[in-house]
Structures are given as structure tokens and as C-alpha cells.
Amino acid sequence: MTENTQTPSSPDSELPTAYAPAEVEGKLYERWVERGYFTADAASEKPAYTIVIPPPNVTGSLHLGHAFQHTLMDALTRRKRMQGYESLWLPGMDHAGIATQNKVEQQLAEEGKSRHDLGREEFVERVWQWKEEYGGKILGQMRRLGDGVDWSRERFTMDEGLSKAVQTIFKKLFDDGLIYRAERIINWCPRCLTAISDIEVEYQEDAGELVSIKYGEGEDSLVVATTRAETMLGDTAVAVHPDDERYAHLIGKQIKLPLTDRTIPVVADAHVDPEFGTGAVKVTPAHDPNDFAIGQRHGLPSMTIMDEHGVITVHGPFLGLDRFEARSAVVGALRQQGRIVAEKRPYAHSVGHCSRCSTTVEPRLSLQWWVKVETLAKAAGDAVRDGRVAIHPQEMEKRYFDWVDNLNDWCISRQLWWGHRIPVWYGPDGEVVCLGPDDEAPTGEGWTQDTDVLDTWFSSGLWPFSTLGWPAKTPDLAKFYSTDVLLTGHDIIFFWVARMMMFGLYAMDGEVPFKTIALTGLVRDERGKKMSKSFGNVVDPLDWMDKYGSDAVRFTLAKGANPGTDVPIGEDWVQASSKFANKIWNATRFALMNGATIEGELPPAEQLSATDRWILSRLNKTVAQVDAYYEDFQFSKLSEALYHFAWDEVFDWYVELSKTTFFAGGEQAKVSARVLGEVLDVMLRLLHPVVPFVTETLWTTLTGRESLVIADWPKDSGFRDEAAEAEIGSIQTLTKEVRRFRKEQGLDDKQKVPARLDLTGTVLAAHEAAIRQVLRLQPEGDSFSATATLPVAGATVALDLSGTIDVAAERKRLSKDLAAAEKEKQQAEAKLGNEAFLAKAPDNVVDKIKGRLAKAEADIARIQAQLETLPAA
């Protein structure tokens, strides 16, 4: 397995006594970048492997969610690079329209200015200045984490190339009739003064009020309930179900709308649930998406009753009031008229808030630009259904189909200044002209460009191909598209993943943007609670990196990464991963001090001890297991497999069992040193994609080679030795049993105890020296007195515990435990012997009692055996 043929370097021959991540990680990363290890070559004949990073916001900083997903993407691309692929992990940032504009507006506010004081052109220039000075903080933090990205290909969603891609696809969609302008209900933020996407709306339980209002008079009256009483000023109908007999006489009639001089019709619509509330609903088409749909079906007018700031614009006593002030005023006026039938306060209900500023979102009828998604969404669904794109875990497919199969047209315009401006011009005589990137803007009096910009998700939806040079036919596009894996959280499967699927298939003539969608869960605290500033449980991963090292944070996150499920993480777990890194370090130091090497071929099996053959068999099984887990995106399982192989099998068993061989010296010690070198070589390669820093330092010291980043990925040689595994398994069984007995006697594992071993006729006979070394068992000596005898694994271990335990006290303790176990047995037997109880008790209860009986019987046998081994008091 030492097929790596890189040029040896001249590493230090000795390792420091302790691993200090802060002294290693930064220097190593810069060396990797300087040597171009992460730079992909489009002209390479190697097969390509591509991942494009989900672009973090230019305003962002590294949080645990980023660290989690970046660790997994880095592991995938590092492994593929080692497997001989031309591996590209492409980095970049999103311009984050609203978030970035808000940052700069806040900065201006501190100067006593608004963006309107600067004007559009100067404001946009100010945002670019902010981006250069403050944006991209996260990129430096990605280096701290060890992200093996190709920095030479870093992109930004508003750089020249990506801007050209945005204009190109907008015009193509426009020319194909897939982009149009229309009045529809959108999410509106009265603070940011723009439409916002669904993903930018955060829902939370608000304590509002539910009021029931009487419309009409006498028999021609009905009651509607609402949490937004102010919107009644814009009602243009009341709707009931067509089969609801209570209101059959009212359908088609006009009823008086309270507080106004208007009458409105009662319409029949199947959307109304007759079982919910009174079965009658107010219809405000300009301020509710469901009401808008009802209005469209029945040809109702849409009355906008508030402006973009959420201020009431209709005539009357409510004119000029803020929407929340108007709510109280409207309820008060209705109460005075006796129109309030019922009030429920507080009334907890889910309310949308702007994720950028926490302002309550207002549904609003607005003239916006839209993408017609029907054909695009069908193509996105078909690509998964026909197997061109796989979703991991597969059970997430249903959520994907639920979304793309029911997708509504997408509002892509935003009333901002920072972003890709919509490339549409309006002429003085009503002309509408859409321009591509190479078209000249119309000149002449009266021509103006649309003032809106595009939704951030529009440009990030092009990310898998725009970052590779599209619309030009670049070598990068030819080599690295389609990308191989999109690894992202399941929370944005609807918003980002579906958009990339739609645009990729559309722009790239049916070629999918990625072959696999690997969906992860979200990072939570150690109790499984969502991380939130309000909960006080948000963790800065950089703090943990400073304290424990980046490898420890990465390994902790990878160990928790079960596909599609959320990931709990706590500092104790990071600390445990730090101990693991130190264990690898110390074990490798021991190995180097005892001559571990990769030089020369491995000796043939007949020259190897059973211990050597065992660890090589386990090594190859681990290689195969880790490969299988990688292919199935089972990061938690592969990390656990590597952890237990390294700590349990290599360090706790192989190194310990081999110490007698190393101490004895000679040819067998040289053989075992070569085997240990082989095991460490392969183990460090397997660990490298997840914990790159400590493994790089150890591997280059062990092998004298250039870098693990460009080393070969291990291959399963096929070597298996079940007999050796069974033989060492017998040693493990004996060792565990003796250690358990010692623990029960209150003896420390390291405390030396005289012992007589009878291993005759067992596979253990050849391992007496190793067994004594591992168990700290001294030779029996002339004054040996067997005070405890343990039959295990076909052998007998007699221990002289005289002088180490108080026999009388131990006998008293065991007798007490025996009495308790016998009482438990009697109680279980009594219940199981009671026919009346068995006739009524559920099967699971009976099974539980049977389990208690079996445990009690086993405890009795164990305690009696221990009592028999004790000398007389």
C-alpha cells in the first residue's frame, strides 16, 4: 500500500512531545496554497470531480453551519484528489442584496444620512467600497478551517463574468416568454421597502388578537373573524362555501361593509372551509394571497389600503395611521357600532417577519417581475425521477417533489439599489426592450431603465455553471460541468436547490447542474436545541478552533453527520476530538521511536506474527468500510469506523501487544516495525480528508514524502486473515474479562498483580508475554498464592490478590450483591409463574420480566464464581 512515489522532502526526524495545533495549522495551510495543491487543471486528462461551494453572504462570518458543511465538502474533494481525480472545489461569495444594502444603510445612518441623500449611483459605489473593506471576512476564516478550495477561481455573484451570465439568461427567459411583469401578492417588508423571497421570511408565534366582526344587517348578516382588522377597509367581498346551507340565501347578494359607505358581494368559493370558524371569510384581494386568488376567480376589484411603509391610505379617520395603530382604531370603531361579536386576546398565531430586520411582513399587491416556472419545474422534477440526479438520503425526494411539483411563479424583482439591475428599458411611447450583455442601451429622450434589481437567488441559481465561465464555452465549463455533488442543508432544498436545477437544465441544454444532491441536517446544541442568539447558545467555531484546533472541530462535526438529520454539538465533544488528535500524535511518536517505517516491501504473511496479520486484516477491512461509507455520504459512520480502528485496534491493542516484540528487538521487531509503519501510513491517509493538519504533520514525518494532500488514497489489498482475527479476539476476550474482574476488586488497570497463566492447548499460548504486558501481570514467584482463579477463553488465569484487597470486606460486598440478585430472581419467577398476571400483561411487559430473570441468573452465577475464587476469611 506504499504506492506513493512523490519526491521525499526532508522533514524533522523527531516530533515535539506534544501536539500544538496553533503552531502547525496556519503554516501548513499557506504551504498547501502556495504549492498549488488545490488548483485544478482544466487541461488535465484526469477525470474531473467538482463541487461548487454554496456561496456564503459577503456580509457573513463563519458559523457552525458553515464549518459543518465545509468540513464535509473538503473531505469529499480531498479524498477524490487522492484517488487521482482532477478535484475542483470552487469558492466564492454571494452579494446578498438586502443584507448588504442594510449594512451600508446602517453605516450611513450613523453619519446622519440615507441612501437617498447619495443617490443611486453614489450609493452603489459606497456598497462596493464596503465590500472591499469589510466583505469577505468569511474567506479568511475558511482558511482557518482548512478548506481546500481553488482560490484562483474565486467568484462573486456581481463580478463581471457572473453579471454577464445574469443578463444572458434573463434575456433568454424573456425572449422565450418565461419572464413577465404582473401585479401579484408578494411578501413586502415595510422597513426594507422591497419584496422579499419566501426564504427571507421567518415565522414566529406572535401574541395578537382574533376579533369576530358582524357584516350586514338582520337575516342578511354574517360574521367573519380576523387577526388583521385594519385590512377590512380593503375588503371587496365575503366568501362562503357553495354547499354551506347557512349562507345559501346570501350568495350573490350585496351586504354593507362596516365603517365604509360601500357594499360588497357574498361569493361562493370552494376554497372556503365551512367547518372552520363561522364558515365565512372576508376577502381582501390586495393584501392576502388566498384572497387575491379568490378575487381572480370572481373578478373582484383589488383595493390597496396602505402604502409601502405600512401606512393607511384610504379616506376617513384612519388615513395616515400606521397599520398597527389602525388595527386598534378599527377595532375600537367597530366596537362602538356594536359590530364586534367576540374577541380573543392574546391570540397566538404564526406571523411572518423579515429575516433581515425582524419587521412584520405585509402581504401586498405589487407590480413585479416573475419567472413562469411550470416547464422549468417539470424538468427539475423529471431529472430526479429518471435518475440523472440522485438525492441523498433518498427519503428527502418526497420533499423535493412536493416543492417542484407545486411550484408557483417566482417573483424575481426587488426594490433595492444593490444587486443586478433588471435589464429592461421603457420607452416614451410604451416600448419595452430587454437587453442582453452585448446590447447597446436605447438612447433618446424618455428612455429609462427599470429601477428594480433581481432577487439574489436569481444569480445564485446560475452558480454551478456561471462560475465556470458560462455563457462562454470555456475549458472550465467543458471539464468541470456537470458538477458532481451539491452538499447543502435540507432547509434550502426548496429555494436554492430547485432554482439551480431549473436554470441549469434550461441554460445547459438539459445537462444537470449536479449529479448528486447530498442533504445535511442543521447544527444544534448538545441538547438538540436550535442555535439562536435569543437562546444564548450560539457558538463561534473560531473560539473552539483557538482552544482545541481546527482538526478537533472538523472531526466532531463529521462524527455527527448522519445524512439529512440534525447535528448536535457541544464543547465536551470537541474536547474529546482534541484528545483523539493528541492520541494519534503520541502513538505515532511511540511508533517512530521504535523504528516504524514504510521502507521496503511488506514481508510475506508467513513471516508475520498473528498480531501483525490481525492488524493488516483489520486495516484492509477498514479501508473497504470507509470507502463504502464515503460513497453513501455516511460521514458519521466513516468517522466512527476510523476512530475505533485508530484508538481501539491500533493504539490500544496492536501497539500494546507489540511492545514485548519491540522491547525484545531482533528480526521480529523489524518486521513489526514495518507492519506498524504500513498501518500508520494507511490510517493517516484515511483520516486526512477529515483531520488534515495533524495527519499531514505525522505522515510527512513518518514517510519523508512531500504532502498527504497529493498522496494516493489507500486501496484494499484484499488481504484477510480470519484465523488471526479469531486468535487476537481470544486475547481480547481474556483481557477484557480479567480487567473487568480487577475493576470489581477495586484494582487499577496499571496495578501489577502476580499471576499464573495456564494457556496450554489454546491459541493464547504463543502470546503469554504480550498478555502479561497488557494486563500488568507479574511472574508468580516463590510465595505465589492463588486467591482468585478465572476460567476464560479455554485458559485459566490465577491471580494472587493477597495484600491488594480486604478479603473479608470483599466477601461481605459480594454476599450482599448475591442476596439482591437472588431476591430479583425470586420476584421475576413469581410473576412469570402467575397465570392471572400472564393472561393480562402485554407481551412487552412479559418480555421485560423475562429479561430481568435472565440477568438475575447471570449475576448470581458470576457472583458465586467470584466468591469461590476468594480465599477463606
PDB file of C-alpha atoms in Angstrom, residues 16-115:
ATOM      1  CA  PRO A  16       7.691  17.504  19.588  1.00  0.00           C
ATOM      2  CA  THR A  17       6.450  15.810  22.745  1.00  0.00           C
ATOM      3  CA  ALA A  18       3.024  17.469  22.447  1.00  0.00           C
ATOM      4  CA  TYR A  19       0.848  18.500  19.517  1.00  0.00           C
ATOM      5  CA  ALA A  20       0.253  22.269  19.338  1.00  0.00           C
ATOM      6  CA  PRO A  21      -2.370  22.973  16.619  1.00  0.00           C
ATOM      7  CA  ALA A  22      -1.832  26.745  16.664  1.00  0.00           C
ATOM      8  CA  GLU A  23       1.828  26.271  15.733  1.00  0.00           C
ATOM      9  CA  VAL A  24       1.011  23.906  12.869  1.00  0.00           C
ATOM     10  CA  GLU A  25      -2.262  24.722  11.140  1.00  0.00           C
ATOM     11  CA  GLY A  26      -1.757  28.210   9.692  1.00  0.00           C
ATOM     12  CA  LYS A  27       1.715  27.494   8.283  1.00  0.00           C
ATOM     13  CA  LEU A  28       0.596  24.191   6.780  1.00  0.00           C
ATOM     14  CA  TYR A  29      -2.410  25.723   5.046  1.00  0.00           C
ATOM     15  CA  GLU A  30      -0.394  28.513   3.440  1.00  0.00           C
ATOM     16  CA  ARG A  31       2.155  25.944   2.244  1.00  0.00           C
ATOM     17  CA  TRP A  32      -0.633  23.919   0.593  1.00  0.00           C
ATOM     18  CA  VAL A  33      -1.974  27.003  -1.181  1.00  0.00           C
ATOM     19  CA  GLU A  34       1.479  28.248  -2.265  1.00  0.00           C
ATOM     20  CA  ARG A  35       2.314  24.859  -3.777  1.00  0.00           C
ATOM     21  CA  GLY A  36      -0.930  24.895  -5.755  1.00  0.00           C
ATOM     22  CA  TYR A  37      -2.298  21.646  -4.368  1.00  0.00           C
ATOM     23  CA  PHE A  38      -5.891  22.915  -4.547  1.00  0.00           C
ATOM     24  CA  THR A  39      -5.595  24.472  -8.012  1.00  0.00           C
ATOM     25  CA  ALA A  40      -7.416  22.363 -10.605  1.00  0.00           C
ATOM     26  CA  ASP A  41      -6.158  22.000 -14.174  1.00  0.00           C
ATOM     27  CA  ALA A  42      -8.812  22.131 -16.905  1.00  0.00           C
ATOM     28  CA  ALA A  43      -6.311  20.624 -19.363  1.00  0.00           C
ATOM     29  CA  SER A  44      -5.659  17.572 -17.189  1.00  0.00           C
ATOM     30  CA  GLU A  45      -6.514  14.144 -18.549  1.00  0.00           C
ATOM     31  CA  LYS A  46      -7.568  13.005 -15.099  1.00  0.00           C
ATOM     32  CA  PRO A  47     -11.304  12.530 -14.576  1.00  0.00           C
ATOM     33  CA  ALA A  48     -12.914  15.627 -13.067  1.00  0.00           C
ATOM     34  CA  TYR A  49     -14.576  15.871  -9.692  1.00  0.00           C
ATOM     35  CA  THR A  50     -16.325  19.163  -8.987  1.00  0.00           C
ATOM     36  CA  ILE A  51     -18.073  20.781  -6.047  1.00  0.00           C
ATOM     37  CA  VAL A  52     -19.097  24.432  -6.058  1.00  0.00           C
ATOM     38  CA  ILE A  53     -19.392  25.957  -2.630  1.00  0.00           C
ATOM     39  CA  PRO A  54     -22.813  27.212  -1.548  1.00  0.00           C
ATOM     40  CA  PRO A  55     -21.746  30.863  -1.687  1.00  0.00           C
ATOM     41  CA  PRO A  56     -21.818  32.462   1.769  1.00  0.00           C
ATOM     42  CA  ASN A  57     -23.095  36.021   2.036  1.00  0.00           C
ATOM     43  CA  VAL A  58     -20.466  38.716   1.628  1.00  0.00           C
ATOM     44  CA  THR A  59     -21.723  40.066   4.971  1.00  0.00           C
ATOM     45  CA  GLY A  60     -21.271  36.734   6.715  1.00  0.00           C
ATOM     46  CA  SER A  61     -18.756  35.165   9.057  1.00  0.00           C
ATOM     47  CA  LEU A  62     -18.019  31.514   9.668  1.00  0.00           C
ATOM     48  CA  HIS A  63     -20.665  29.902  11.872  1.00  0.00           C
ATOM     49  CA  LEU A  64     -21.019  26.275  12.878  1.00  0.00           C
ATOM     50  CA  GLY A  65     -23.346  25.545   9.967  1.00  0.00           C
ATOM     51  CA  HIS A  66     -20.675  26.717   7.534  1.00  0.00           C
ATOM     52  CA  ALA A  67     -17.953  24.813   9.396  1.00  0.00           C
ATOM     53  CA  PHE A  68     -20.099  21.670   9.274  1.00  0.00           C
ATOM     54  CA  GLN A  69     -20.846  21.712   5.552  1.00  0.00           C
ATOM     55  CA  HIS A  70     -17.372  22.921   4.598  1.00  0.00           C
ATOM     56  CA  THR A  71     -15.800  20.061   6.549  1.00  0.00           C
ATOM     57  CA  LEU A  72     -17.834  17.533   4.593  1.00  0.00           C
ATOM     58  CA  MET A  73     -17.187  19.162   1.199  1.00  0.00           C
ATOM     59  CA  ASP A  74     -13.486  19.390   1.994  1.00  0.00           C
ATOM     60  CA  ALA A  75     -13.394  15.704   2.954  1.00  0.00           C
ATOM     61  CA  LEU A  76     -15.067  14.714  -0.330  1.00  0.00           C
ATOM     62  CA  THR A  77     -12.741  16.771  -2.536  1.00  0.00           C
ATOM     63  CA  ARG A  78      -9.557  15.837  -0.646  1.00  0.00           C
ATOM     64  CA  ARG A  79     -10.362  12.131  -0.962  1.00  0.00           C
ATOM     65  CA  LYS A  80     -11.152  12.400  -4.679  1.00  0.00           C
ATOM     66  CA  ARG A  81      -7.900  14.303  -5.261  1.00  0.00           C
ATOM     67  CA  MET A  82      -6.027  11.471  -3.530  1.00  0.00           C
ATOM     68  CA  GLN A  83      -7.910   8.970  -5.706  1.00  0.00           C
ATOM     69  CA  GLY A  84      -6.473  10.558  -8.833  1.00  0.00           C
ATOM     70  CA  TYR A  85      -9.272  12.932  -9.841  1.00  0.00           C
ATOM     71  CA  GLU A  86      -8.762  16.492 -11.038  1.00  0.00           C
ATOM     72  CA  SER A  87     -10.577  17.774  -7.994  1.00  0.00           C
ATOM     73  CA  LEU A  88     -12.087  21.260  -8.052  1.00  0.00           C
ATOM     74  CA  TRP A  89     -13.746  22.834  -5.061  1.00  0.00           C
ATOM     75  CA  LEU A  90     -14.760  26.267  -6.299  1.00  0.00           C
ATOM     76  CA  PRO A  91     -15.148  29.089  -3.741  1.00  0.00           C
ATOM     77  CA  GLY A  92     -16.994  32.378  -3.864  1.00  0.00           C
ATOM     78  CA  MET A  93     -19.466  34.718  -2.223  1.00  0.00           C
ATOM     79  CA  ASP A  94     -22.999  35.961  -2.766  1.00  0.00           C
ATOM     80  CA  HIS A  95     -23.652  39.713  -2.933  1.00  0.00           C
ATOM     81  CA  ALA A  96     -26.631  39.228  -0.566  1.00  0.00           C
ATOM     82  CA  GLY A  97     -28.770  42.118  -1.789  1.00  0.00           C
ATOM     83  CA  ILE A  98     -30.862  43.092   1.232  1.00  0.00           C
ATOM     84  CA  ALA A  99     -28.327  42.113   3.888  1.00  0.00           C
ATOM     85  CA  THR A 100     -25.504  44.088   2.284  1.00  0.00           C
ATOM     86  CA  GLN A 101     -27.657  47.123   1.482  1.00  0.00           C
ATOM     87  CA  ASN A 102     -28.828  47.174   5.105  1.00  0.00           C
ATOM     88  CA  LYS A 103     -25.209  47.129   6.347  1.00  0.00           C
ATOM     89  CA  VAL A 104     -24.313  50.175   4.304  1.00  0.00           C
ATOM     90  CA  GLU A 105     -27.560  51.981   5.139  1.00  0.00           C
ATOM     91  CA  GLN A 106     -26.812  51.454   8.831  1.00  0.00           C
ATOM     92  CA  GLN A 107     -23.366  52.908   8.251  1.00  0.00           C
ATOM     93  CA  LEU A 108     -24.903  55.930   6.528  1.00  0.00           C
ATOM     94  CA  ALA A 109     -27.442  56.356   9.324  1.00  0.00           C
ATOM     95  CA  GLU A 110     -24.547  56.753  11.778  1.00  0.00           C
ATOM     96  CA  GLU A 111     -23.437  59.653   9.575  1.00  0.00           C
ATOM     97  CA  GLY A 112     -26.940  61.128   9.649  1.00  0.00           C
ATOM     98  CA  LYS A 113     -27.610  60.249   6.006  1.00  0.00           C
ATOM     99  CA  SER A 114     -29.804  57.935   3.933  1.00  0.00           C
ATOM    100  CA  ARG A 115     -29.145  56.332   0.582  1.00  0.00           C
TER     101      ARG A 115
END
